[in-house]
Tab-separated table of C-alpha atoms and ligand atoms in Angstrom:
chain	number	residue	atom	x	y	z
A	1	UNK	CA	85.950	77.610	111.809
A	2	UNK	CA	88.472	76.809	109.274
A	3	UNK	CA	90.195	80.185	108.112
A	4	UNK	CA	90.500	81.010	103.869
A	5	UNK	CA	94.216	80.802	102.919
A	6	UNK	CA	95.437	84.203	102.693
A	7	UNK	CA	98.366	84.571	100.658
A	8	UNK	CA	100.167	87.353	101.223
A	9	UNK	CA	99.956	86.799	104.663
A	10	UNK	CA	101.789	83.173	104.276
A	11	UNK	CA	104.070	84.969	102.409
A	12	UNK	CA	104.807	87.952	104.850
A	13	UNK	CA	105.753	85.069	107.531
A	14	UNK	CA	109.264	84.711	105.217
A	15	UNK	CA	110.677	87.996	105.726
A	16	UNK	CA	108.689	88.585	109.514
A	17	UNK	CA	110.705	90.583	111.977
A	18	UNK	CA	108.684	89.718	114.560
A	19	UNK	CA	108.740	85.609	114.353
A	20	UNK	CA	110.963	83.242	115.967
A	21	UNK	CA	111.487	80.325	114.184
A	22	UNK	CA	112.744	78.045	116.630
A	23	UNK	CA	111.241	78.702	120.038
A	24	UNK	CA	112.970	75.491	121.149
A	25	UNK	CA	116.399	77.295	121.119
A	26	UNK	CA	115.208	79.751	123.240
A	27	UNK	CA	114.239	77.366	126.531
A	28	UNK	CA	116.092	78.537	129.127
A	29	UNK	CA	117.154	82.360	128.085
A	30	UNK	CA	113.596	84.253	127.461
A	31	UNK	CA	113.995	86.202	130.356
A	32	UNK	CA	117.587	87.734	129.235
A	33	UNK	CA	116.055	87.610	125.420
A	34	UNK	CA	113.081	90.547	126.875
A	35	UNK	CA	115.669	92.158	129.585
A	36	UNK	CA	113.833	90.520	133.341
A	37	UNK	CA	110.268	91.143	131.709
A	38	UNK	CA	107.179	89.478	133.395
A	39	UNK	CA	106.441	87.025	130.199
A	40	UNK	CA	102.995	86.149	128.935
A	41	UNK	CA	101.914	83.664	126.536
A	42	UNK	CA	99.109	83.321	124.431
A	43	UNK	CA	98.335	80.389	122.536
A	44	UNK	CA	95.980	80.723	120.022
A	45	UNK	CA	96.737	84.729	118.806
A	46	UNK	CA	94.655	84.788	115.419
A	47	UNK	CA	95.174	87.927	114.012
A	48	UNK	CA	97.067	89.174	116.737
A	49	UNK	CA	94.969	92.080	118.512
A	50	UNK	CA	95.123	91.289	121.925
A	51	UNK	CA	98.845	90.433	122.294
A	52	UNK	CA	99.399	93.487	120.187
A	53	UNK	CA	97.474	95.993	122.347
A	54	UNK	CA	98.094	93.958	125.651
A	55	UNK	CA	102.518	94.700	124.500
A	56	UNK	CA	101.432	98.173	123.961
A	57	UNK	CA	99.611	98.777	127.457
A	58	UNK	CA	102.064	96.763	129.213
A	59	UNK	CA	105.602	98.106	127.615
A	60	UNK	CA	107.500	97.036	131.281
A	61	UNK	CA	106.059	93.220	130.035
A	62	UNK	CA	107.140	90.545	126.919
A	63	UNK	CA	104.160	89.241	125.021
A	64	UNK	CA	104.529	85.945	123.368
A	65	UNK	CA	102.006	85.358	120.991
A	66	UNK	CA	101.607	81.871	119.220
A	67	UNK	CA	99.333	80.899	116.383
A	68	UNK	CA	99.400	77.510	114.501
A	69	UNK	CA	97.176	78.914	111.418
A	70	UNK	CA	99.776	80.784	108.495
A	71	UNK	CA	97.346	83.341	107.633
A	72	UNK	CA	96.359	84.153	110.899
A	73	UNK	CA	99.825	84.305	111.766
A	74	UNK	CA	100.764	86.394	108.935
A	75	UNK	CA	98.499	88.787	108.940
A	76	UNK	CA	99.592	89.031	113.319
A	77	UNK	CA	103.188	89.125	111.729
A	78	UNK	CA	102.374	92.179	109.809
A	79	UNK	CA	100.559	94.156	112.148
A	80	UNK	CA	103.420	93.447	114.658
A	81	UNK	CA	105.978	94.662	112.275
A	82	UNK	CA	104.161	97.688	111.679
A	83	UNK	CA	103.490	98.666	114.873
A	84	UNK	CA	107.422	98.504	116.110
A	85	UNK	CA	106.631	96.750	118.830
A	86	UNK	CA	109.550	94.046	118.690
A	87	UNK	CA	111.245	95.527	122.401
A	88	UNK	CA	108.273	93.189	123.922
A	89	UNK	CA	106.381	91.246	121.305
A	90	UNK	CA	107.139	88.396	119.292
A	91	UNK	CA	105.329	85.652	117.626
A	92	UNK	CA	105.611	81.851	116.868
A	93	UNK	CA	104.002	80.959	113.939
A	94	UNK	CA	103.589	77.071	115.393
A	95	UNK	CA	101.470	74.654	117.131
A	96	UNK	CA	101.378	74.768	120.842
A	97	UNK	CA	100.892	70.686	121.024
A	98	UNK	CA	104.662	70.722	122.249
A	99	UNK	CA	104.946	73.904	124.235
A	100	UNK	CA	106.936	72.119	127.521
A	101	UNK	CA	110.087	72.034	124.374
A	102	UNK	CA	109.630	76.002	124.351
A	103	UNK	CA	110.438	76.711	127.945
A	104	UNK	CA	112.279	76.045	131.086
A	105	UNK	CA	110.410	75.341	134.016
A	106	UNK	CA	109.368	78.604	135.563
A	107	UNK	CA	110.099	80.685	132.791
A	108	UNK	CA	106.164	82.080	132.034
A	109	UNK	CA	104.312	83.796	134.086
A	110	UNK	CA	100.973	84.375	132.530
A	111	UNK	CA	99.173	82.089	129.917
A	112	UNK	CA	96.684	83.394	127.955
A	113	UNK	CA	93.998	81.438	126.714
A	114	UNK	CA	91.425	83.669	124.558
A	115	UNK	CA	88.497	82.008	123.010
A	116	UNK	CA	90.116	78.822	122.193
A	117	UNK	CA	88.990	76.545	119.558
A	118	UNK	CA	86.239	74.408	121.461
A	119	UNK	CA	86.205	70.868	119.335
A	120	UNK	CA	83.453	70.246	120.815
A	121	UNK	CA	83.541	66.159	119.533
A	122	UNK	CA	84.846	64.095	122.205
A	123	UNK	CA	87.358	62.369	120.111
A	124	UNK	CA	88.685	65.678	119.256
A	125	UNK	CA	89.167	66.597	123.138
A	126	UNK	CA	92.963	65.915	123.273
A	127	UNK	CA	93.641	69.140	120.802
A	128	UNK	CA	91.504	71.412	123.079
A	129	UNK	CA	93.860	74.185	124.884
A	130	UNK	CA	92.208	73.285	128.127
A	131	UNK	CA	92.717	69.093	127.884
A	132	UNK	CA	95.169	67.653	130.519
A	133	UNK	CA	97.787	67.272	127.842
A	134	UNK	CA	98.037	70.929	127.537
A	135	UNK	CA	97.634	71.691	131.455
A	136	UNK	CA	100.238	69.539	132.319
A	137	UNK	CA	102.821	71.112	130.445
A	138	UNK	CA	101.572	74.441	131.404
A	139	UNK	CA	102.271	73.660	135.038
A	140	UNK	CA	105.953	72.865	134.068
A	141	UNK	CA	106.829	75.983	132.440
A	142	UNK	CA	104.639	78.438	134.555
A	143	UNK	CA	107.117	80.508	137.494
A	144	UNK	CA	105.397	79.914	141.039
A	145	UNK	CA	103.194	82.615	140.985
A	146	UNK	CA	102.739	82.102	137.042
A	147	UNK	CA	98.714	82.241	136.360
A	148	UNK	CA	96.721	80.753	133.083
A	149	UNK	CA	93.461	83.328	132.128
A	150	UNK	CA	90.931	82.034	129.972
A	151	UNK	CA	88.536	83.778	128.250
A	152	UNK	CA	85.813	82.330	126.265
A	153	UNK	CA	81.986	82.717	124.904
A	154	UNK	CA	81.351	78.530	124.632
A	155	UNK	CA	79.637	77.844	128.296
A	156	UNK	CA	80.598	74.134	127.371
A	157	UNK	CA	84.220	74.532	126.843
A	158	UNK	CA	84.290	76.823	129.905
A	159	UNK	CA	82.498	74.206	132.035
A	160	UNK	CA	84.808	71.239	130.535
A	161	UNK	CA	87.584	73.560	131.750
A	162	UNK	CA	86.909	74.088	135.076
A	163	UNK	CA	86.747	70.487	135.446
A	164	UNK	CA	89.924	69.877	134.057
A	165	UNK	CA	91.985	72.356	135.913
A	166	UNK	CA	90.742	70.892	138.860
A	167	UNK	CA	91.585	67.729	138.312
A	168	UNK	CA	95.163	68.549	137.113
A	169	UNK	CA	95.994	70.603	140.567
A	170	UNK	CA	95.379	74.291	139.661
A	171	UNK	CA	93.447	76.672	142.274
A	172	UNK	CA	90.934	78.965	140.714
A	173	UNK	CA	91.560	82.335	141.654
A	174	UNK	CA	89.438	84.747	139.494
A	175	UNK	CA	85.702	83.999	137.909
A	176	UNK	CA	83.255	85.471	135.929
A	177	UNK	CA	80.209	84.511	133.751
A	178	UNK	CA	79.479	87.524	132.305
A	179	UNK	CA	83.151	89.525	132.549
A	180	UNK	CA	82.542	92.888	130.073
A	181	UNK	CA	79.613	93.519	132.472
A	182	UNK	CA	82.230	95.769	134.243
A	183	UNK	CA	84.815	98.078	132.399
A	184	UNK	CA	88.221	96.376	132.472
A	185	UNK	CA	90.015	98.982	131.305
A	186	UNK	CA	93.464	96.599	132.152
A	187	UNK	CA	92.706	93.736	129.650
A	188	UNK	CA	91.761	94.597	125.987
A	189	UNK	CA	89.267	92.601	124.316
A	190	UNK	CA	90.292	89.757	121.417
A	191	UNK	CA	89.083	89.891	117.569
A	192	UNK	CA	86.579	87.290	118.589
A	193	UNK	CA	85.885	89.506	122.137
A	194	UNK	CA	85.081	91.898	120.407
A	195	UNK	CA	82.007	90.429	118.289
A	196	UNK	CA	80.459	88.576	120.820
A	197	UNK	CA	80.249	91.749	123.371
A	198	UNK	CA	78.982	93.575	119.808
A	199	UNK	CA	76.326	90.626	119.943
A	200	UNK	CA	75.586	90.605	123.678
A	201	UNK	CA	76.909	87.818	124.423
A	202	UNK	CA	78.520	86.977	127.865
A	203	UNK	CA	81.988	86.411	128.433
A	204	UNK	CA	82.961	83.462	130.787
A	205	UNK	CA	86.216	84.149	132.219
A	206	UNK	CA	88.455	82.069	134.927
A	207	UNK	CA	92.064	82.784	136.157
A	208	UNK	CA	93.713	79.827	137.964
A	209	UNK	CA	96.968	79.439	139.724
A	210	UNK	CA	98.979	76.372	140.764
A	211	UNK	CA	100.480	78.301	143.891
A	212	UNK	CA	98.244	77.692	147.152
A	213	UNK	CA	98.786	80.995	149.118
A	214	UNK	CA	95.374	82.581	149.855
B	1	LIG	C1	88.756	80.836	117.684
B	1	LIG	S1	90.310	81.488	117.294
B	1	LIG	C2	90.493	82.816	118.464
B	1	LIG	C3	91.521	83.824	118.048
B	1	LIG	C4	91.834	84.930	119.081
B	1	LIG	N1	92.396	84.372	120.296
B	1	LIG	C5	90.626	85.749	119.423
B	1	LIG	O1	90.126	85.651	120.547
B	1	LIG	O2	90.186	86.538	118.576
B	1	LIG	C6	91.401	80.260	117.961
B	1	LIG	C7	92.787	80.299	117.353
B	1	LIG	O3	93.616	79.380	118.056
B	1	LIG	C8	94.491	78.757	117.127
B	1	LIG	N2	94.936	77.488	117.728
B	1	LIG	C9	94.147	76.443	118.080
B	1	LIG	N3	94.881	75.435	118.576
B	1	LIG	C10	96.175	75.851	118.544
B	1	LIG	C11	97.407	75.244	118.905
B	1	LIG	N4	97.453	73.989	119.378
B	1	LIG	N5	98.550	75.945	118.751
B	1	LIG	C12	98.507	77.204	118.244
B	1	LIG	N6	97.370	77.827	117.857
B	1	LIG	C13	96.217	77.165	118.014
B	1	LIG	C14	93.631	78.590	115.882
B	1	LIG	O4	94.417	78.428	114.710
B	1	LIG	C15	92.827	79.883	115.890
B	1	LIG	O5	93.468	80.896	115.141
């Protein structure tokens, strides 16, 4: 769903703390930029709540959060800022198409994929977060024991997924079809999380690795 432009937010994104404008010149020295932290990434923030909440259950860990849309990212930007949080969360107000350019090989050790976009028309497959192009940059910058968790409510975009990681080498390690129907006190729950568990929805949920030790 296309987002409303939200100006202020746009605007906040010039004067952001939090947001690094060239991710690019970073490759190579995250882990000295967030003092040794275990670094996650997720791609696709929106408004920011999870990679907010995640940085402030998880203050020993750096939380990367990317977001392509300006308002989104703005209004992220803002909340970031407010909450003082910049020791071990930052954003990238960019798309993700290019994300290999970010970061060294090894250099991330958790992706976070949270209710991605599905495009569900095939000839829009290439700009979903689970297509090959995205995986098989993934598996460059992810350290060995580096993991991508997805989280999502579309059963087709989480069956599309599975197939995909398969075929581009990862090992599944973690999945569930209906995740919230335990407590998991140790992830919070996304904007869009949120609504669907409000609506009863199940949350599909898969953790995969590229490292083959049982
Ligand atoms: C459906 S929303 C989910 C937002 C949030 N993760 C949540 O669960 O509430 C997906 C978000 O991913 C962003 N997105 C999609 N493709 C992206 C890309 N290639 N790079 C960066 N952000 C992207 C969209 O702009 C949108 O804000």
């Amino acid at each position: 769903m296309r987002m409303r432009k939200v100006k202020w937010a746009v605007d906040y994104l010039n004067d952001a703390n939090c947001l690094i404008e060239d991710p690019s010149a970073l490759k190579g020295t995250w882990k000295e930029r967030f003092d040794q932290k275990k670094i996650h990434v997720e791609i696709g923030c929106g408004k920011g709540n999870y990679s907010l909440n995640m940085a402030k259950l998880y203050p020993q860990e750096a939380f990367i959060a990317v977001e392509k849309n300006e308002s989104a990212a703005g209004i992220a930007a803002k909340k970031f800022d407010d909450a003082n949080q910049q020791e071990n969360l930052v954003l990238i107000q960019k798309d993700a198409a290019n994300i290999s350019e970010w970061f060294s090989a090894g250099e991330v050790d958790v992706i976070h994929l949270n209710f991605s976009d599905p495009w569900p028309k095939k000839r829009y497959a290439k700009r979903r977060l689970s297509s090959s192009q995205f995986l098989d940059q993934y598996a460059q910058i992810l350290s060995d024991e580096g993991q991508i968790q997805m989280k999502t409510d579309n059963s087709s975009l989480f069956e599309y997924s599975l197939i995909e990681f398969q075929n581009a080498g990862y090992r599944m390690i973690e999945i569930s079809v209906d995740y919230r129907r335990e407590t998991h006190d140790e992830d919070v729950m996304t904007e869009y999380e949120e609504k669907f568990v409000s609506l009863g929805q199940p949350i599909y949920r898969c953790v995969w690795t590229r490292n083959n030790k049982e």
